[in-house]
Amino acid sequence: MATTADAVTTPATAPARRRLADRDGLLAWGFLLPSIVYIVALVGVPFVLAIAFAFSDVTAGDPSYDFVGFRNFTRVFQDPVFWRALGNTFVFTLISMVLIVVLGKVLANILVADFRGKWLVRFLVLLAWTTPVALSSISWLWLLDSIYSPIDWMLRQFGALGPAENVYWLGRPGLSMASVIAVHVWRLTPLAAVIMMAGLMAIPKDIDEAARVDGAGYWRRMFEITIPLVLPVAAVAALFGAIFTFTDMAVVRVLTRGGPNDATQVLASWAFYRGIDGGDVAQGAVIALFLFPLLLAAAVLILRAVRRIEVR
Amino acid sequence: MTTAEEAGRLRQRYARRHVLARVGLYLTAIVAALICAAPFLWSLITAFKQNRDLYNPQNNPFVFNRPPTSDHVGYLFTDTEFLTFVANTLLVGVLVVLITLALGLPAAYALARLDRPWSGPMAIGIFLVYLVPPSLLFLALSRIVVAVGLQDSTWSLVLIYPTITIPVSVWLLMGFLKNIPKDIEEQAMVDGYSRVGAFVRAVLPLAYPGVIAVVVFAFTLTASEFIYALAFVAPTDQMSVSIGVPTQLVRGDVFFWQSLQGATVLVAVPIALVFTWFLDRFVSGFTMGAVKE
């Protein structure tokens, strides 16, 4: 077999190796196979197993497998908490996504601008996203504490609250949902901003300058150039936001554990409570399974939107 | 009115507008940075407070009403296994990044450059894998972890985390690879390299921003992951930061607030620093693609 140096100087003398390494079809499979095997073994197999669990009577205490048909499904559908969690998931995802995209756009504009201390601002903005979610949620748990919350302290100073009053951010249904959404938005907006920042920087400078020469003002340029050109990237940011929001239960888990009275329960956290905390593996599997078609639909919709924009 | 006067007035108007725009920019930048970093600034103050200062709702929470103390942050290093958690997180992060690159780079290359008829659907398929949430796979994976004998070990995380990072990384890398002009490998192949040789010598160096993006992205995902870590690792000395800190510093109803906040800042700052450092490269990588169109 020829060495690399030989191959460089006299390519014709290394036929055996060249032929193998140049067969694109074979090479494509060779390159792809390790990833596919890995994914099939550790996502595909457990996925099928999870579906199998949904039709079984497996619990944490009794792991032996018995097929029970759709019994788990009917039981889950009869549970009002499931429907509540489903509704919450939609509310949670929709509001979060709108806020993440809008605030992400504003933040992206700041991140691309040139000014003194830009480095520090970028660092402070990125903290929210790069910190492990369990840790940043704990910071928020303390920030929203029922007695020692500094937000309550400020409200008391401004006279919005009585001297010994507290808001109980995580203790009232509407407020706790708002708190969970706020923390989630706070955490994911920097990611959306980074993605959109890439989109903003990709707008060719001459288009913007030409519009400026033609006398277009800031808002006109914003709505007729920047936003249409950033739209595909914004759609991708929205897709990522939706995926994270649908599947993530870390914020809910750390802040409220789904409470009060399941007011902040989402599908992922409800599946975790039934399946792991409650030990009813089969019902947990049914609830978790419900996440998948919703995610699939969201992904297909947004991928299609992106393609349509790109074609135009 | 002469044209000179008119030009002068216009110039003034533009100058005023410019100053206003700058002021607005600085204001929004400062407000945004403060809102984003508020919990961390608050953590930083909390970490050095004495108990008697912290647990008095009458005290101004933003200043030290009693002299600051480093006892609680010290407690983190002397009385908990915080450093072990950090070491475990680094170990898992580095290994997961290496596995992700070793498997993801060739896969992304095959999908982006080798023009197979199935590469489009296959790419979408790999992306969809990313949508399968941990809360769905958790139960089944815990069985598999037991079956391969890695239960209660940090190594179970090294085995499982690439399932999250590979799909995203392949998707990210495809974007980067697609935007490197095809002539580059053709040229390399004319010069005598094989297809593999051209990939390693000519394409990979140009995909460097993509590799950086994947390293940062994969490491952040790994360090943040919560559900798998909670599920697979019970012994304290095997825990990563994201699970060790919350479980070891919250005992029943007792929260070690100052130590918790100290740990958050100690973990958050280095990761964010690295990310800020690479941000421009990260973004310019994305941008290269869009400009080419």
Coordinates of C-alpha atoms in Angstrom, one line a residue:
Chain A
M1 CA 0.0 0.0 0.0
A2 CA 1.3 3.4 -0.9
T3 CA 2.1 6.0 1.8
T4 CA 0.4 9.3 1.8
A5 CA 3.5 11.0 0.5
D6 CA 3.6 8.7 -2.5
A7 CA 0.0 9.3 -3.2
V8 CA 0.6 13.0 -3.4
T9 CA 3.5 12.9 -5.7
T10 CA 2.5 9.9 -7.9
P11 CA -1.2 9.4 -7.6
A12 CA -1.3 6.7 -10.2
T13 CA 0.8 4.3 -8.2
A14 CA -1.7 4.0 -5.4
P15 CA -4.6 2.4 -7.2
A16 CA -5.9 -0.1 -4.6
R17 CA -6.3 2.4 -1.8
R18 CA -7.6 5.1 -4.1
R19 CA -10.3 3.0 -5.6
L20 CA -11.7 2.2 -2.2
A21 CA -11.5 5.7 -0.8
D22 CA -13.0 7.2 -3.9
R23 CA -16.1 5.1 -4.2
D24 CA -18.5 7.7 -3.0
G25 CA -21.4 5.3 -2.5
L26 CA -19.4 3.0 -0.3
L27 CA -17.7 5.9 1.5
A28 CA -21.1 7.6 2.2
W29 CA -22.3 4.5 4.0
G30 CA -19.0 4.0 5.8
F31 CA -19.1 7.5 7.1
L32 CA -22.7 7.4 8.1
L33 CA -23.0 3.9 9.5
P34 CA -21.3 4.5 12.9
S35 CA -23.8 7.4 13.7
I36 CA -26.7 5.3 12.4
V37 CA -25.8 2.3 14.5
Y38 CA -25.3 4.5 17.6
I39 CA -28.7 6.2 17.1
V40 CA -30.6 3.0 16.4
A41 CA -29.1 1.3 19.4
L42 CA -29.6 4.1 21.9
V43 CA -32.6 6.0 20.5
G44 CA -34.4 3.6 18.2
V45 CA -34.4 0.5 20.5
P46 CA -35.4 2.5 23.6
F47 CA -38.1 4.3 21.6
V48 CA -39.6 1.0 20.5
L49 CA -39.2 -0.3 24.1
A50 CA -41.0 2.8 25.3
I51 CA -43.9 2.1 23.0
A52 CA -44.0 -1.4 24.2
F53 CA -44.1 -0.2 27.8
A54 CA -47.2 1.9 26.9
F55 CA -49.1 -1.3 26.1
S56 CA -47.9 -3.1 29.2
D57 CA -48.5 -3.3 32.9
V58 CA -44.9 -2.6 33.8
T59 CA -44.4 -0.7 37.1
A60 CA -41.2 0.1 39.1
G61 CA -42.1 -2.6 41.6
D62 CA -43.1 -5.3 39.0
P63 CA -40.9 -5.1 35.9
S64 CA -42.3 -8.2 34.3
Y65 CA -43.9 -7.6 30.9
D66 CA -47.6 -8.3 30.2
F67 CA -49.4 -7.0 27.2
V68 CA -52.6 -5.1 28.2
G69 CA -53.7 -3.5 25.0
F70 CA -55.1 0.1 25.2
R71 CA -56.0 0.0 28.9
N72 CA -53.3 2.5 29.8
F73 CA -54.4 4.9 27.1
T74 CA -58.1 4.9 28.3
R75 CA -56.9 5.4 31.8
V76 CA -54.7 8.3 30.9
F77 CA -57.4 9.9 28.8
Q78 CA -59.9 9.7 31.7
D79 CA -57.5 11.6 33.9
P80 CA -58.3 15.3 34.0
V81 CA -54.7 16.1 35.0
F82 CA -53.6 14.8 31.6
W83 CA -55.9 17.2 29.7
R84 CA -54.8 20.0 32.0
A85 CA -51.1 19.2 31.3
L86 CA -51.8 19.0 27.6
G87 CA -53.5 22.5 27.6
N88 CA -50.7 23.9 29.8
T89 CA -48.1 22.5 27.3
F90 CA -49.8 24.5 24.5
V91 CA -50.2 27.7 26.5
F92 CA -46.6 27.4 27.8
T93 CA -45.1 26.7 24.3
L94 CA -47.2 29.3 22.4
I95 CA -46.5 32.2 24.8
S96 CA -42.9 31.3 25.3
M97 CA -42.3 31.0 21.6
V98 CA -43.8 34.4 20.7
L99 CA -41.8 36.1 23.5
I100 CA -38.6 34.2 22.6
V101 CA -38.8 35.2 19.0
V102 CA -39.6 38.9 19.6
L103 CA -37.2 39.4 22.4
G104 CA -34.6 37.3 20.6
K105 CA -34.8 39.7 17.7
V106 CA -34.3 42.7 19.9
L107 CA -31.4 41.1 21.7
A108 CA -29.8 40.1 18.4
N109 CA -29.9 43.7 17.3
I110 CA -28.0 44.6 20.4
L111 CA -25.5 41.8 20.1
V112 CA -24.5 42.7 16.5
A113 CA -24.2 46.5 17.2
D114 CA -20.8 48.0 17.7
F115 CA -20.2 49.9 21.0
R116 CA -17.9 50.1 23.9
G117 CA -18.1 47.3 26.4
K118 CA -19.8 45.0 23.9
W119 CA -17.8 42.1 25.2
L120 CA -19.2 42.5 28.7
V121 CA -22.8 42.9 27.5
R122 CA -22.4 39.7 25.4
F123 CA -21.0 37.8 28.3
L124 CA -23.8 38.9 30.7
V125 CA -26.5 38.1 28.1
L126 CA -25.1 34.6 27.3
L127 CA -24.9 33.6 31.0
A128 CA -28.6 32.8 31.0
W129 CA -28.3 30.2 28.3
T130 CA -24.9 28.6 29.0
T131 CA -25.5 27.9 32.7
P132 CA -26.8 24.4 33.4
V133 CA -30.6 24.8 33.7
A134 CA -30.8 23.1 37.1
L135 CA -28.5 25.7 38.5
S136 CA -30.0 28.8 37.0
S137 CA -33.5 27.6 38.0
I138 CA -32.2 27.4 41.6
S139 CA -31.2 31.0 41.4
W140 CA -34.7 31.8 40.3
L141 CA -36.2 29.7 43.0
W142 CA -34.4 31.9 45.5
L143 CA -35.3 35.1 43.5
L144 CA -39.0 34.1 43.7
D145 CA -38.8 32.9 47.3
S146 CA -42.1 33.2 49.1
I147 CA -40.6 35.2 52.0
Y148 CA -37.2 36.5 51.0
S149 CA -37.8 37.5 47.3
P150 CA -36.0 40.7 46.5
I151 CA -38.7 41.5 44.0
D152 CA -41.2 41.5 46.8
W153 CA -38.8 43.7 48.8
M154 CA -38.7 46.2 46.0
L155 CA -42.5 46.2 45.6
R156 CA -42.7 46.9 49.4
Q157 CA -40.3 49.8 49.1
F158 CA -42.4 51.3 46.3
G159 CA -45.5 50.8 48.4
A160 CA -47.1 48.3 46.0
L161 CA -47.2 45.7 48.8
G162 CA -48.0 46.1 52.5
P163 CA -45.1 46.0 54.9
A164 CA -45.4 42.2 55.7
E165 CA -47.1 41.2 52.4
N166 CA -45.7 38.8 49.8
V167 CA -46.6 38.0 46.3
Y168 CA -46.1 34.2 46.4
W169 CA -44.9 34.0 42.9
L170 CA -44.9 30.2 42.8
G171 CA -47.9 29.7 45.0
R172 CA -50.8 30.9 42.9
P173 CA -51.9 29.2 39.7
G174 CA -51.8 32.2 37.3
L175 CA -48.7 33.7 38.8
S176 CA -46.8 30.4 38.9
M177 CA -47.5 29.8 35.2
A178 CA -46.3 33.3 34.4
S179 CA -43.1 32.7 36.5
V180 CA -42.3 29.4 34.8
I181 CA -42.8 31.0 31.4
A182 CA -40.7 34.0 32.4
V183 CA -37.8 31.8 33.5
H184 CA -38.0 29.7 30.4
V185 CA -38.1 32.7 28.1
W186 CA -35.2 34.3 30.0
R187 CA -33.2 31.1 29.5
L188 CA -33.9 30.5 25.8
T189 CA -33.9 34.1 24.5
P190 CA -30.1 34.3 24.3
L191 CA -30.0 31.1 22.2
A192 CA -32.6 32.5 19.8
A193 CA -30.6 35.8 19.7
V194 CA -27.4 34.0 18.8
I195 CA -29.2 32.2 15.9
M196 CA -30.8 35.4 14.7
M197 CA -27.6 37.3 15.1
A198 CA -26.1 34.9 12.5
G199 CA -29.1 35.8 10.2
L200 CA -28.6 39.5 10.8
M201 CA -25.0 39.4 9.9
A202 CA -25.7 37.5 6.8
I203 CA -27.7 40.4 5.3
P204 CA -25.4 41.8 2.6
K205 CA -24.4 45.3 3.7
D206 CA -24.9 46.8 0.3
I207 CA -28.7 46.2 0.4
D208 CA -29.0 48.1 3.6
E209 CA -26.8 50.9 2.3
A210 CA -28.7 51.2 -0.9
A211 CA -31.9 51.6 1.0
R212 CA -30.3 54.1 3.2
V213 CA -29.1 56.1 0.2
D214 CA -32.7 55.9 -1.2
G215 CA -33.8 57.6 2.0
A216 CA -35.5 54.7 3.8
G217 CA -35.7 55.3 7.5
Y218 CA -34.9 53.0 10.3
W219 CA -38.3 51.4 10.7
R220 CA -38.9 51.1 6.9
R221 CA -35.5 49.3 6.5
M222 CA -36.4 47.1 9.5
F223 CA -39.8 46.0 8.1
E224 CA -38.9 45.9 4.4
I225 CA -35.4 44.5 4.5
T226 CA -34.2 43.2 7.8
I227 CA -37.3 41.3 8.9
P228 CA -38.1 39.6 5.6
L229 CA -34.4 38.6 5.2
V230 CA -34.2 37.3 8.8
L231 CA -37.4 35.4 8.6
P232 CA -36.0 32.0 7.7
V233 CA -33.5 32.2 10.5
A234 CA -36.2 33.3 12.9
A235 CA -38.2 30.3 11.9
V236 CA -35.3 28.0 12.7
A237 CA -34.9 29.8 16.1
A238 CA -38.7 29.3 16.7
L239 CA -38.3 25.6 15.8
F240 CA -35.5 25.2 18.3
G241 CA -37.5 27.1 20.9
A242 CA -40.5 25.0 20.4
I243 CA -38.6 21.8 20.7
F244 CA -36.9 22.8 23.9
T245 CA -40.1 24.1 25.3
F246 CA -42.1 21.0 24.5
T247 CA -39.6 18.5 25.9
D248 CA -38.0 20.5 28.7
M249 CA -39.4 20.0 32.2
A250 CA -36.3 21.2 34.1
V251 CA -37.7 24.6 34.9
V252 CA -41.1 23.3 35.9
R253 CA -39.5 20.6 38.0
V254 CA -37.1 22.8 39.9
L255 CA -39.5 25.8 40.4
T256 CA -42.9 24.4 41.1
R257 CA -42.9 20.6 40.7
G258 CA -46.0 21.1 38.6
G259 CA -47.9 22.8 41.4
P260 CA -49.8 24.5 42.8
N261 CA -52.6 21.9 42.0
D262 CA -51.1 21.0 38.7
A263 CA -51.4 24.5 37.5
T264 CA -48.0 24.4 35.8
Q265 CA -48.0 20.7 35.0
V266 CA -46.8 20.1 31.4
L267 CA -46.8 16.8 29.5
A268 CA -43.1 16.1 30.1
S269 CA -43.3 16.8 33.8
W270 CA -46.6 14.8 34.2
A271 CA -45.0 11.8 32.4
F272 CA -42.1 12.1 34.8
Y273 CA -44.3 12.1 37.8
R274 CA -46.4 9.2 36.7
G275 CA -43.6 7.2 35.3
I276 CA -40.7 7.8 37.7
D277 CA -41.9 9.4 40.9
G278 CA -45.2 7.4 40.8
G279 CA -43.5 4.2 39.5
D280 CA -46.3 3.6 36.9
V281 CA -43.9 3.0 34.0
A282 CA -46.7 2.1 31.6
Q283 CA -48.8 5.2 32.1
G284 CA -45.7 7.4 32.1
A285 CA -44.8 5.9 28.7
V286 CA -48.3 6.7 27.3
I287 CA -48.1 10.3 28.4
A288 CA -44.5 10.7 27.1
L289 CA -45.5 9.1 23.8
F290 CA -48.1 11.9 23.4
L291 CA -45.2 14.4 23.0
F292 CA -43.9 12.8 19.8
P293 CA -46.7 13.5 17.3
L294 CA -47.0 17.0 18.5
L295 CA -43.3 17.6 18.1
L296 CA -43.3 15.9 14.7
A297 CA -46.2 18.2 13.5
A298 CA -44.4 21.3 14.7
A299 CA -41.1 20.3 13.1
V300 CA -42.8 19.5 9.7
L301 CA -44.7 22.8 9.7
I302 CA -41.7 25.0 10.4
L303 CA -39.3 23.1 8.1
R304 CA -41.9 23.6 5.3
A305 CA -42.1 27.3 6.1
V306 CA -38.4 27.6 5.9
R307 CA -38.3 25.9 2.6
R308 CA -41.0 28.1 1.2
I309 CA -39.2 31.3 2.2
E310 CA -36.0 30.0 0.8
V311 CA -37.6 29.2 -2.6
R312 CA -39.0 32.7 -2.8
Chain B
M1 CA -31.6 79.5 1.0
T2 CA -28.2 78.5 -0.2
T3 CA -27.2 75.0 -0.7
A4 CA -24.4 75.3 1.8
E5 CA -26.8 76.3 4.6
E6 CA -29.1 73.5 3.7
A7 CA -26.3 71.0 3.8
G8 CA -25.2 72.4 7.2
R9 CA -28.7 72.0 8.6
L10 CA -29.0 68.5 7.2
R11 CA -25.6 67.6 8.7
Q12 CA -26.8 68.9 12.1
R13 CA -30.0 66.9 11.9
Y14 CA -28.0 63.7 11.1
A15 CA -25.6 64.4 13.9
R16 CA -28.4 64.8 16.4
R17 CA -30.1 61.7 15.1
H18 CA -26.8 59.8 15.4
V19 CA -26.3 60.9 19.0
L20 CA -29.9 59.9 19.9
A21 CA -29.4 56.5 18.2
R22 CA -26.2 55.9 20.2
V23 CA -27.9 56.8 23.5
G24 CA -30.8 54.5 22.7
L25 CA -28.4 51.7 21.9
Y26 CA -26.4 52.0 25.1
L27 CA -29.6 52.2 27.2
T28 CA -31.1 49.1 25.6
A29 CA -27.8 47.2 25.8
I30 CA -27.4 48.1 29.5
V31 CA -31.0 47.2 30.3
A32 CA -30.9 43.9 28.4
A33 CA -27.6 42.9 30.1
L34 CA -29.0 43.7 33.5
I35 CA -32.2 41.8 33.0
C36 CA -30.3 38.8 31.6
A37 CA -27.7 38.8 34.3
A38 CA -29.9 39.8 37.2
P39 CA -30.3 36.4 38.8
F40 CA -26.5 35.9 38.7
L41 CA -25.7 39.3 40.2
W42 CA -28.2 38.5 42.9
S43 CA -26.6 35.0 43.4
L44 CA -23.2 36.7 43.7
I45 CA -24.4 38.9 46.6
T46 CA -26.3 36.1 48.3
A47 CA -23.3 33.8 48.2
F48 CA -21.3 36.0 50.6
K49 CA -24.1 36.9 53.0
Q50 CA -24.3 35.8 56.6
N51 CA -27.3 33.8 57.7
R52 CA -28.5 36.6 60.0
D53 CA -28.4 39.1 57.1
L54 CA -30.0 36.8 54.5
Y55 CA -32.9 35.6 56.6
N56 CA -34.3 38.9 57.6
P57 CA -37.0 40.1 55.2
Q58 CA -36.6 43.7 56.5
N59 CA -33.0 43.9 55.3
N60 CA -32.2 45.4 51.9
P61 CA -31.4 42.3 49.9
F62 CA -29.0 44.0 47.5
V63 CA -26.4 45.3 50.1
F64 CA -24.5 43.7 52.9
N65 CA -26.2 44.7 56.1
R66 CA -23.6 42.7 58.0
P67 CA -20.0 42.1 56.8
P68 CA -19.7 39.6 54.0
T69 CA -18.4 36.2 54.7
S70 CA -16.7 33.6 52.5
D71 CA -17.7 30.7 54.9
H72 CA -20.5 29.4 52.7
V73 CA -18.4 29.4 49.5
G74 CA -15.6 27.7 51.5
Y75 CA -18.1 25.1 52.7
L76 CA -18.7 24.2 49.0
F77 CA -15.0 23.2 48.6
T78 CA -14.3 21.7 52.1
D79 CA -17.6 20.0 53.0
T80 CA -19.1 19.0 49.7
E81 CA -17.8 17.1 46.7
F82 CA -18.2 20.2 44.5
L83 CA -14.8 19.7 42.9
T84 CA -15.6 16.1 42.2
F85 CA -18.8 17.2 40.4
V86 CA -16.8 19.7 38.4
A87 CA -14.2 17.0 37.4
N88 CA -16.9 14.6 36.5
T89 CA -18.7 17.2 34.3
L90 CA -15.4 18.1 32.5
L91 CA -14.6 14.4 32.0
V92 CA -18.1 13.7 30.6
G93 CA -18.1 16.9 28.5
V94 CA -14.7 16.2 26.9
L95 CA -15.4 12.6 26.1
V96 CA -18.9 13.4 24.7
V97 CA -17.5 16.1 22.5
L98 CA -14.8 13.7 21.2
I99 CA -17.3 11.0 20.4
T100 CA -19.7 13.5 18.8
L101 CA -17.0 14.8 16.5
A102 CA -15.7 11.4 15.6
L103 CA -19.1 10.1 14.6
G104 CA -20.8 13.4 13.5
L105 CA -18.1 14.8 11.2
P106 CA -18.0 11.9 8.8
A107 CA -21.8 11.5 8.9
A108 CA -22.3 15.2 8.1
Y109 CA -19.8 15.0 5.3
A110 CA -21.5 12.0 3.8
L111 CA -24.9 13.8 3.9
A112 CA -23.7 17.2 2.8
R113 CA -21.1 16.4 0.1
L114 CA -21.4 12.9 -1.3
D115 CA -24.7 13.5 -3.1
R116 CA -26.5 10.3 -2.5
P117 CA -30.1 10.2 -3.5
W118 CA -31.2 9.4 0.1
S119 CA -29.2 12.1 1.8
G120 CA -32.0 14.6 2.0
P121 CA -34.5 12.3 3.8
M122 CA -31.7 10.8 5.9
A123 CA -30.7 14.3 7.1
I124 CA -34.3 15.1 8.1
G125 CA -34.5 11.7 9.8
I126 CA -31.4 12.4 11.9
F127 CA -32.7 15.8 12.8
L128 CA -36.0 14.2 13.9
V129 CA -34.1 12.0 16.3
Y130 CA -33.3 15.1 18.2
L131 CA -37.0 15.6 18.8
V132 CA -37.3 12.4 20.8
P133 CA -37.4 13.8 24.4
P134 CA -35.3 12.3 27.2
S135 CA -38.5 11.9 29.3
L136 CA -39.7 9.4 26.7
L137 CA -36.5 7.4 26.5
F138 CA -35.6 7.6 30.1
L139 CA -37.3 4.4 31.3
A140 CA -36.1 2.2 28.5
L141 CA -32.6 3.6 28.5
S142 CA -32.2 2.9 32.2
R143 CA -32.8 -0.8 31.4
I144 CA -30.2 -0.7 28.7
V145 CA -27.7 1.1 31.1
V146 CA -28.2 -1.7 33.6
A147 CA -27.8 -4.3 30.8
V148 CA -24.4 -3.0 29.8
G149 CA -23.4 -2.8 33.5
L150 CA -22.9 1.0 33.7
Q151 CA -25.6 1.8 36.3
D152 CA -24.5 4.3 39.0
S153 CA -21.5 5.3 37.0
T154 CA -20.5 8.5 35.3
W155 CA -19.7 6.4 32.2
S156 CA -23.4 5.8 31.6
L157 CA -23.7 9.5 30.8
V158 CA -20.7 9.3 28.4
L159 CA -22.6 6.5 26.7
I160 CA -26.0 8.2 26.5
Y161 CA -25.2 11.9 25.9
P162 CA -24.0 11.5 22.3
T163 CA -27.5 10.5 21.4
I164 CA -28.5 14.1 22.1
T165 CA -25.4 15.8 20.7
I166 CA -24.9 13.8 17.5
P167 CA -28.2 14.7 15.8
V168 CA -27.8 18.4 16.5
S169 CA -24.1 18.4 15.5
V170 CA -24.7 16.5 12.2
W171 CA -27.4 19.1 11.4
L172 CA -25.1 22.0 12.3
L173 CA -22.0 20.6 10.5
M174 CA -24.0 19.9 7.4
G175 CA -24.7 23.7 7.1
F176 CA -21.1 24.5 7.5
L177 CA -19.9 21.8 5.1
K178 CA -22.4 22.7 2.4
N179 CA -21.0 26.1 2.1
I180 CA -17.4 25.1 1.4
P181 CA -17.0 25.4 -2.3
K182 CA -16.9 22.0 -4.1
D183 CA -13.8 23.0 -6.1
I184 CA -11.7 22.8 -3.0
E185 CA -12.0 19.0 -2.8
E186 CA -11.9 18.6 -6.5
Q187 CA -8.6 20.5 -6.6
A188 CA -7.3 18.4 -3.7
M189 CA -8.2 15.3 -5.6
V190 CA -6.6 16.5 -8.8
D191 CA -3.5 17.1 -6.7
G192 CA -3.6 13.4 -5.9
Y193 CA -5.5 13.0 -2.7
S194 CA -8.2 10.4 -2.4
R195 CA -11.8 11.4 -1.4
V196 CA -10.9 10.7 2.2
G197 CA -7.7 12.5 2.0
A198 CA -9.4 15.6 0.5
F199 CA -11.9 15.5 3.3
V200 CA -9.3 15.3 6.0
R201 CA -6.7 17.7 4.5
A202 CA -8.7 20.2 2.6
V203 CA -12.3 20.3 3.9
L204 CA -11.8 19.8 7.6
P205 CA -9.6 22.8 8.1
L206 CA -12.2 25.0 6.4
A207 CA -14.9 23.5 8.6
Y208 CA -13.1 24.7 11.7
P209 CA -15.7 27.2 12.7
G210 CA -18.3 24.4 12.5
V211 CA -16.2 22.2 14.7
I212 CA -15.8 25.0 17.2
A213 CA -19.6 25.5 17.1
V214 CA -20.2 21.8 17.8
V215 CA -17.6 21.7 20.6
V216 CA -19.3 24.6 22.4
F217 CA -22.8 23.4 21.7
A218 CA -22.2 19.8 22.7
F219 CA -20.4 20.7 25.8
T220 CA -23.1 23.2 26.9
L221 CA -25.8 20.6 26.2
T222 CA -23.9 17.9 28.2
A223 CA -23.3 20.2 31.2
S224 CA -26.9 21.3 31.3
E225 CA -28.6 17.9 30.9
F226 CA -30.7 17.1 33.9
I227 CA -33.1 14.1 33.5
Y228 CA -30.6 11.4 32.5
A229 CA -28.1 12.5 35.1
L230 CA -30.8 12.3 37.7
A231 CA -31.9 8.9 36.6
F232 CA -28.7 7.0 36.0
V233 CA -26.3 8.3 38.7
A234 CA -27.0 7.9 42.4
P235 CA -23.6 7.7 44.1
T236 CA -22.4 11.2 45.1
D237 CA -18.9 10.8 43.8
Q238 CA -20.1 10.0 40.3
M239 CA -22.5 13.0 39.9
S240 CA -22.1 15.8 37.5
V241 CA -22.5 19.4 38.5
S242 CA -26.1 19.8 37.2
I243 CA -27.3 17.1 39.5
G244 CA -24.8 17.0 42.3
V245 CA -25.3 20.6 43.3
P246 CA -29.1 20.5 43.6
T247 CA -29.2 17.1 45.3
Q248 CA -26.3 17.6 47.7
L249 CA -27.1 21.2 48.8
V250 CA -30.8 20.7 49.3
R251 CA -31.4 18.3 52.2
G252 CA -35.1 17.8 52.6
D253 CA -36.5 21.2 53.2
V254 CA -33.1 22.8 54.1
F255 CA -31.6 24.8 51.3
F256 CA -28.0 25.8 51.6
W257 CA -28.8 29.0 49.8
Q258 CA -25.4 30.8 49.9
S259 CA -23.5 27.7 48.8
L260 CA -26.0 26.9 46.1
Q261 CA -25.7 30.5 44.7
G262 CA -21.9 30.3 44.9
A263 CA -21.9 27.1 43.0
T264 CA -24.1 28.5 40.3
V265 CA -21.8 31.5 39.7
L266 CA -18.7 29.3 39.8
V267 CA -20.1 27.0 37.1
A268 CA -21.8 29.7 35.1
V269 CA -19.0 32.2 34.6
P270 CA -16.3 29.9 33.0
I271 CA -18.8 28.4 30.5
A272 CA -20.2 31.8 29.5
L273 CA -16.6 33.2 29.2
V274 CA -15.6 30.4 26.7
F275 CA -18.8 30.9 24.8
T276 CA -18.4 34.7 24.6
W277 CA -14.8 34.1 23.4
F278 CA -16.0 32.0 20.5
L279 CA -19.2 33.8 19.7
D280 CA -17.9 35.7 16.7
R281 CA -16.4 32.6 15.2
F282 CA -19.6 30.7 16.0
V283 CA -21.8 33.2 14.3
S284 CA -19.4 33.8 11.3
G285 CA -19.7 30.1 10.6
F286 CA -23.4 30.3 10.2
T287 CA -23.0 33.5 8.2
M288 CA -20.6 32.0 5.6
G289 CA -23.4 29.9 4.4
A290 CA -26.0 32.5 4.0
V291 CA -23.7 34.9 2.1
K292 CA -23.0 32.3 -0.5
E293 CA -26.5 32.0 -1.8

